[in-house]
Amino acid sequence: MIFRKGELFCGPGGLSLGASMASVEALGEEYKVEHVWANDYDAGACATFRHNICPENPDSVIHQDVRELDIERLSAIDAFAFGFPCNDYSIVGETKGLDGNFGPLYSYGIKVLKSHQPKWFMAENVGGLQSANDGNAFVQILQEMESSGYTITPHLYKFEEYGVPQSRHRIIIVGIRKDLGWKFQVPKAPFKDSSTWKTSRQALEEPPISDDAMNHDFTQHQGKVVEMLKYIPPGENAWYDGIPEHLRLNVKGARLSNIYKRLNPDVPSYTVTGSGGGGTHMYHYGQPRALTNRERARLQTFPDWYEFLGGKESVRKQIGMAVPPLGVKIIVEAILKSFAGIEYAIEPAKWDDELHLMLTSGERLKIPTLI
């Protein structure tokens, strides 16, 4: 059984790559996912997606603002994915939620569900979604997914427990069309024990990255930055007490913990991000420099053959905003096993006990969507 997949906010293709890696077999039949169409407003991300996911069908990737996309005319699909923009839900920033410019964009995913009625969908966002607008944004989004005809299973996935060498916590909502008569179960995290987590050293060194690897350009730092980094031990940041006074940053106000923070080689990395200026590019544990984009891609579990197109900063943004393919593979495999009738180890969804209450409590927020 092949599930034909459409995707909004596709980014550089992390979710699609993970989905394409998932495959199960039952009674001689293979269950897998096939790309049909994708959309994003970022030109670099679209170019990367075309280059790696569907080079034989570049027109299937639509570079366009989702608000101008004719959703009803898109090809029929059996599966749908959307990592709707997280800018307004992230704990880093103003957390405007549904009141922001990006917050209401999830509603275009709802429009796809209502128009195309795929058999299943997968939506992804940051953990901050659960607290945006005092928690009301999360409730509203879940209510709209459910009322579109889906039995939903939201869960906070800790990707380091799914083999990703990075502490990255994301809400993923899987929905199964109600007429199919069953509910998705969260696959048990294979690496619950922290002693089994993949470390940043393993990600960057096993195997070593070749000197001529794609997207492996080094940053030319100012001398003062290099000297400061030499005083910062692995796992520490620009506020480390051992940095000489003349090398310290002259910064007033909040001291963000990821400023010039070096990786700890013995644990998963901290979260790879796509935004932020100097000092937020992630820093190597053994060398006084920022990580290359290829190293950042390794932490996101992209294979070395996956080439990101665009300028260096565009690529950095693409990598940071992507969903780790390895984590997606495990979740999509569980979806495929469900359809194939194959049992797998499960764990309770984070909001199992509260979900019914969230879906039936009160009126939705009176916030207009963009549709």
PDB file of N, CA and C in Angstrom, residues 322-366:
ATOM      1  N   ALA A 322      14.435  22.314  10.219  1.00  0.00           N
ATOM      2  CA  ALA A 322      14.003  21.001   9.736  1.00  0.00           C
ATOM      3  C   ALA A 322      13.604  20.069  10.878  1.00  0.00           C
ATOM      4  N   VAL A 323      12.834  19.047  10.526  1.00  0.00           N
ATOM      5  CA  VAL A 323      12.497  17.968  11.449  1.00  0.00           C
ATOM      6  C   VAL A 323      13.540  16.864  11.261  1.00  0.00           C
ATOM      7  N   PRO A 324      14.123  16.321  12.331  1.00  0.00           N
ATOM      8  CA  PRO A 324      15.147  15.273  12.180  1.00  0.00           C
ATOM      9  C   PRO A 324      14.592  14.041  11.466  1.00  0.00           C
ATOM     10  N   PRO A 325      15.136  13.679  10.311  1.00  0.00           N
ATOM     11  CA  PRO A 325      14.598  12.546   9.548  1.00  0.00           C
ATOM     12  C   PRO A 325      14.549  11.239  10.334  1.00  0.00           C
ATOM     13  N   LEU A 326      15.555  10.966  11.167  1.00  0.00           N
ATOM     14  CA  LEU A 326      15.575   9.701  11.895  1.00  0.00           C
ATOM     15  C   LEU A 326      14.386   9.590  12.841  1.00  0.00           C
ATOM     16  N   GLY A 327      14.057  10.677  13.533  1.00  0.00           N
ATOM     17  CA  GLY A 327      12.900  10.659  14.418  1.00  0.00           C
ATOM     18  C   GLY A 327      11.607  10.456  13.649  1.00  0.00           C
ATOM     19  N   VAL A 328      11.491  11.136  12.497  1.00  0.00           N
ATOM     20  CA  VAL A 328      10.297  10.990  11.658  1.00  0.00           C
ATOM     21  C   VAL A 328      10.147   9.556  11.183  1.00  0.00           C
ATOM     22  N   LYS A 329      11.250   8.936  10.791  1.00  0.00           N
ATOM     23  CA  LYS A 329      11.213   7.556  10.290  1.00  0.00           C
ATOM     24  C   LYS A 329      10.548   6.628  11.302  1.00  0.00           C
ATOM     25  N   ILE A 330      10.915   6.747  12.580  1.00  0.00           N
ATOM     26  CA  ILE A 330      10.362   5.861  13.602  1.00  0.00           C
ATOM     27  C   ILE A 330       8.863   6.084  13.767  1.00  0.00           C
ATOM     28  N   ILE A 331       8.441   7.341  13.754  1.00  0.00           N
ATOM     29  CA  ILE A 331       7.018   7.652  13.928  1.00  0.00           C
ATOM     30  C   ILE A 331       6.209   7.184  12.722  1.00  0.00           C
ATOM     31  N   VAL A 332       6.712   7.435  11.511  1.00  0.00           N
ATOM     32  CA  VAL A 332       5.984   7.016  10.307  1.00  0.00           C
ATOM     33  C   VAL A 332       5.947   5.493  10.205  1.00  0.00           C
ATOM     34  N   GLU A 333       7.012   4.833  10.611  1.00  0.00           N
ATOM     35  CA  GLU A 333       6.992   3.370  10.617  1.00  0.00           C
ATOM     36  C   GLU A 333       5.882   2.848  11.523  1.00  0.00           C
ATOM     37  N   ALA A 334       5.671   3.518  12.657  1.00  0.00           N
ATOM     38  CA  ALA A 334       4.593   3.116  13.557  1.00  0.00           C
ATOM     39  C   ALA A 334       3.231   3.311  12.893  1.00  0.00           C
ATOM     40  N   ILE A 335       3.080   4.415  12.148  1.00  0.00           N
ATOM     41  CA  ILE A 335       1.832   4.646  11.411  1.00  0.00           C
ATOM     42  C   ILE A 335       1.609   3.530  10.391  1.00  0.00           C
ATOM     43  N   LEU A 336       2.659   3.195   9.648  1.00  0.00           N
ATOM     44  CA  LEU A 336       2.545   2.152   8.630  1.00  0.00           C
ATOM     45  C   LEU A 336       2.232   0.798   9.261  1.00  0.00           C
ATOM     46  N   LYS A 337       2.869   0.506  10.389  1.00  0.00           N
ATOM     47  CA  LYS A 337       2.584  -0.752  11.092  1.00  0.00           C
ATOM     48  C   LYS A 337       1.131  -0.800  11.539  1.00  0.00           C
ATOM     49  N   SER A 338       0.609   0.336  11.957  1.00  0.00           N
ATOM     50  CA  SER A 338      -0.795   0.389  12.369  1.00  0.00           C
ATOM     51  C   SER A 338      -1.715   0.009  11.218  1.00  0.00           C
ATOM     52  N   PHE A 339      -1.451   0.563  10.054  1.00  0.00           N
ATOM     53  CA  PHE A 339      -2.274   0.248   8.883  1.00  0.00           C
ATOM     54  C   PHE A 339      -2.090  -1.206   8.451  1.00  0.00           C
ATOM     55  N   ALA A 340      -0.879  -1.740   8.655  1.00  0.00           N
ATOM     56  CA  ALA A 340      -0.588  -3.115   8.240  1.00  0.00           C
ATOM     57  C   ALA A 340      -1.033  -4.149   9.272  1.00  0.00           C
ATOM     58  N   GLY A 341      -1.491  -3.679  10.445  1.00  0.00           N
ATOM     59  CA  GLY A 341      -1.913  -4.604  11.495  1.00  0.00           C
ATOM     60  C   GLY A 341      -0.759  -5.250  12.225  1.00  0.00           C
ATOM     61  N   ILE A 342       0.386  -4.587  12.249  1.00  0.00           N
ATOM     62  CA  ILE A 342       1.573  -5.111  12.923  1.00  0.00           C
ATOM     63  C   ILE A 342       1.688  -4.472  14.309  1.00  0.00           C
ATOM     64  N   GLU A 343       1.819  -5.278  15.344  1.00  0.00           N
ATOM     65  CA  GLU A 343       1.959  -4.747  16.699  1.00  0.00           C
ATOM     66  C   GLU A 343       3.356  -4.168  16.892  1.00  0.00           C
ATOM     67  N   TYR A 344       3.438  -3.142  17.736  1.00  0.00           N
ATOM     68  CA  TYR A 344       4.731  -2.553  18.079  1.00  0.00           C
ATOM     69  C   TYR A 344       4.666  -2.030  19.513  1.00  0.00           C
ATOM     70  N   ALA A 345       5.833  -1.841  20.123  1.00  0.00           N
ATOM     71  CA  ALA A 345       5.890  -1.355  21.497  1.00  0.00           C
ATOM     72  C   ALA A 345       5.404   0.083  21.551  1.00  0.00           C
ATOM     73  N   ILE A 346       4.553   0.390  22.529  1.00  0.00           N
ATOM     74  CA  ILE A 346       3.956   1.720  22.623  1.00  0.00           C
ATOM     75  C   ILE A 346       4.199   2.321  24.000  1.00  0.00           C
ATOM     76  N   GLU A 347       3.921   3.599  24.130  1.00  0.00           N
ATOM     77  CA  GLU A 347       3.950   4.273  25.419  1.00  0.00           C
ATOM     78  C   GLU A 347       2.802   5.271  25.470  1.00  0.00           C
ATOM     79  N   PRO A 348       2.383   5.676  26.666  1.00  0.00           N
ATOM     80  CA  PRO A 348       1.244   6.591  26.770  1.00  0.00           C
ATOM     81  C   PRO A 348       1.555   7.929  26.125  1.00  0.00           C
ATOM     82  N   ALA A 349       0.582   8.479  25.395  1.00  0.00           N
ATOM     83  CA  ALA A 349       0.727   9.821  24.847  1.00  0.00           C
ATOM     84  C   ALA A 349       0.676  10.819  25.997  1.00  0.00           C
ATOM     85  N   LYS A 350       1.415  11.895  25.867  1.00  0.00           N
ATOM     86  CA  LYS A 350       1.557  12.846  26.970  1.00  0.00           C
ATOM     87  C   LYS A 350       0.218  13.382  27.464  1.00  0.00           C
ATOM     88  N   TRP A 351      -0.715  13.619  26.532  1.00  0.00           N
ATOM     89  CA  TRP A 351      -1.981  14.230  26.942  1.00  0.00           C
ATOM     90  C   TRP A 351      -3.157  13.250  26.910  1.00  0.00           C
ATOM     91  N   ASP A 352      -2.860  11.943  27.050  1.00  0.00           N
ATOM     92  CA  ASP A 352      -3.926  10.949  27.000  1.00  0.00           C
ATOM     93  C   ASP A 352      -5.068  11.267  27.973  1.00  0.00           C
ATOM     94  N   ASP A 353      -4.725  11.573  29.212  1.00  0.00           N
ATOM     95  CA  ASP A 353      -5.741  11.774  30.246  1.00  0.00           C
ATOM     96  C   ASP A 353      -6.533  13.061  30.038  1.00  0.00           C
ATOM     97  N   GLU A 354      -5.880  14.093  29.479  1.00  0.00           N
ATOM     98  CA  GLU A 354      -6.529  15.391  29.354  1.00  0.00           C
ATOM     99  C   GLU A 354      -7.170  15.634  27.992  1.00  0.00           C
ATOM    100  N   LEU A 355      -6.914  14.729  27.024  1.00  0.00           N
ATOM    101  CA  LEU A 355      -7.307  15.017  25.649  1.00  0.00           C
ATOM    102  C   LEU A 355      -8.814  15.211  25.491  1.00  0.00           C
ATOM    103  N   HIS A 356      -9.609  14.317  26.070  1.00  0.00           N
ATOM    104  CA  HIS A 356     -11.064  14.440  25.923  1.00  0.00           C
ATOM    105  C   HIS A 356     -11.537  15.769  26.484  1.00  0.00           C
ATOM    106  N   LEU A 357     -10.988  16.155  27.636  1.00  0.00           N
ATOM    107  CA  LEU A 357     -11.376  17.422  28.257  1.00  0.00           C
ATOM    108  C   LEU A 357     -10.995  18.595  27.360  1.00  0.00           C
ATOM    109  N   MET A 358      -9.797  18.531  26.767  1.00  0.00           N
ATOM    110  CA  MET A 358      -9.349  19.617  25.899  1.00  0.00           C
ATOM    111  C   MET A 358     -10.237  19.754  24.666  1.00  0.00           C
ATOM    112  N   LEU A 359     -10.708  18.636  24.154  1.00  0.00           N
ATOM    113  CA  LEU A 359     -11.505  18.673  22.928  1.00  0.00           C
ATOM    114  C   LEU A 359     -12.952  19.085  23.175  1.00  0.00           C
ATOM    115  N   THR A 360     -13.396  18.974  24.401  1.00  0.00           N
ATOM    116  CA  THR A 360     -14.812  19.253  24.680  1.00  0.00           C
ATOM    117  C   THR A 360     -15.022  20.460  25.577  1.00  0.00           C
ATOM    118  N   SER A 361     -13.942  21.068  26.052  1.00  0.00           N
ATOM    119  CA  SER A 361     -14.086  22.149  27.022  1.00  0.00           C
ATOM    120  C   SER A 361     -14.245  23.503  26.350  1.00  0.00           C
ATOM    121  N   GLY A 362     -15.282  24.229  26.735  1.00  0.00           N
ATOM    122  CA  GLY A 362     -15.423  25.641  26.396  1.00  0.00           C
ATOM    123  C   GLY A 362     -15.475  25.940  24.913  1.00  0.00           C
ATOM    124  N   GLU A 363     -15.599  27.217  24.622  1.00  0.00           N
ATOM    125  CA  GLU A 363     -15.595  27.673  23.251  1.00  0.00           C
ATOM    126  C   GLU A 363     -14.172  27.911  22.780  1.00  0.00           C
ATOM    127  N   ARG A 364     -13.991  27.825  21.496  1.00  0.00           N
ATOM    128  CA  ARG A 364     -12.675  28.122  20.947  1.00  0.00           C
ATOM    129  C   ARG A 364     -12.373  29.607  21.081  1.00  0.00           C
ATOM    130  N   LEU A 365     -11.104  29.919  20.995  1.00  0.00           N
ATOM    131  CA  LEU A 365     -10.723  31.327  21.062  1.00  0.00           C
ATOM    132  C   LEU A 365     -11.354  32.102  19.914  1.00  0.00           C
ATOM    133  N   LYS A 366     -11.759  33.298  20.180  1.00  0.00           N
ATOM    134  CA  LYS A 366     -12.365  34.142  19.145  1.00  0.00           C
ATOM    135  C   LYS A 366     -11.270  34.897  18.386  1.00  0.00           C
TER     136      LYS A 366
END
